[in-house]
């Protein structure tokens, strides 16, 4: 992997050659440049810049597997079933899902892990999982499901603003008089942005993601019959992602232009837009619900009770190390449903050519 300075130099040269670039184009380069982008390495895990739910606790994958099994049952228990994981990262969730499957179901499952990052695909190869660089490379399947955990917050976004007097402007990345990366506002780069940001009030700004809607379109294309389970941090109810943030060493950073490639760039996902577009495509939509709701509906409390009993038994047997390990495991699993953290993430359920009256377990009940 090249140093971030190499990427910054190439971004500057590109702007000098071609003019200001949209923030979406900048974000794409900063995250996904093959040699120097942030995801040219694997920055995931507690010792890295951030940890996703599967890295926090394997309970996440175990409960996702419970939902996947129900999807299979809802489809009539077909003799072959395809799981497609979009944004699979290092394969941690894939290993958890497959490891939680009963032997009878494991024999009929095919698993495809999709990730744009070459570093991620290299890690996935080591796990022996079939891989693809994009959903567009995945052939349509007769029956299956798509799982996407923390994919869409990293989809490049256009940054739009509505001036006080009404017109929409788009924020571009340009060079200031000292050739330092800086922001400048210009006309919208594509008409679709005006449609997606039509309700933005005067003086407000938002991150708009046409590419996230394309992910929904790809899901509809891939699944002949099946379900999608999409998890991310985001918002509903007409809220907006007002600005992007950098993320490094488990901390938010406001400066997203310094040293491109050295930090994650992320912004909350508009789940209303996803649901609206899915309905427009004819998909069945459930939720979104919180991750806390989804995991509790799938049996989080049952797993915690078993671990609590194991902890108590270890204490009674004076097996201090075993008891401490059980206590630690319970604490990590609790992070998955914690308020103010992962528990507040949102989960959207989608169905393609399925019975809309059969509500997925993770979407049922009132447990938020």
PDB file of C-alpha atoms in Angstrom, residues 70-71 73-75 227 284-286 349-351 353-364:
ATOM      1  CA  UNK A  70     -36.119 -18.286   8.561  1.00  0.00           C
ATOM      2  CA  UNK A  71     -35.734 -16.683   5.136  1.00  0.00           C
ATOM      3  CA  UNK A  73     -38.034 -21.572   5.517  1.00  0.00           C
ATOM      4  CA  UNK A  74     -40.257 -18.768   4.197  1.00  0.00           C
ATOM      5  CA  UNK A  75     -39.159 -19.688   0.664  1.00  0.00           C
ATOM      6  CA  UNK A 227     -34.833 -11.335   1.121  1.00  0.00           C
ATOM      7  CA  UNK A 284     -41.708  -5.638  -0.037  1.00  0.00           C
ATOM      8  CA  UNK A 285     -40.328  -3.442   2.754  1.00  0.00           C
ATOM      9  CA  UNK A 286     -40.216  -4.082   6.501  1.00  0.00           C
ATOM     10  CA  UNK A 349     -35.821  -5.822   5.555  1.00  0.00           C
ATOM     11  CA  UNK A 350     -36.621  -6.253   1.862  1.00  0.00           C
ATOM     12  CA  UNK A 351     -38.444  -8.994  -0.012  1.00  0.00           C
ATOM     13  CA  UNK A 353     -41.261 -11.965  -5.011  1.00  0.00           C
ATOM     14  CA  UNK A 354     -42.186 -13.144  -1.511  1.00  0.00           C
ATOM     15  CA  UNK A 355     -45.350 -13.337   0.595  1.00  0.00           C
ATOM     16  CA  UNK A 356     -45.661  -9.872   2.219  1.00  0.00           C
ATOM     17  CA  UNK A 357     -47.759 -11.254   5.090  1.00  0.00           C
ATOM     18  CA  UNK A 358     -44.867 -13.393   6.383  1.00  0.00           C
ATOM     19  CA  UNK A 359     -42.979 -10.846   8.446  1.00  0.00           C
ATOM     20  CA  UNK A 360     -39.337 -11.720   9.235  1.00  0.00           C
ATOM     21  CA  UNK A 361     -38.676 -12.515  12.890  1.00  0.00           C
ATOM     22  CA  UNK A 362     -36.264  -9.600  13.265  1.00  0.00           C
ATOM     23  CA  UNK A 363     -39.000  -7.181  12.181  1.00  0.00           C
ATOM     24  CA  UNK A 364     -41.757  -8.519  14.422  1.00  0.00           C
TER      25      UNK A 364
END
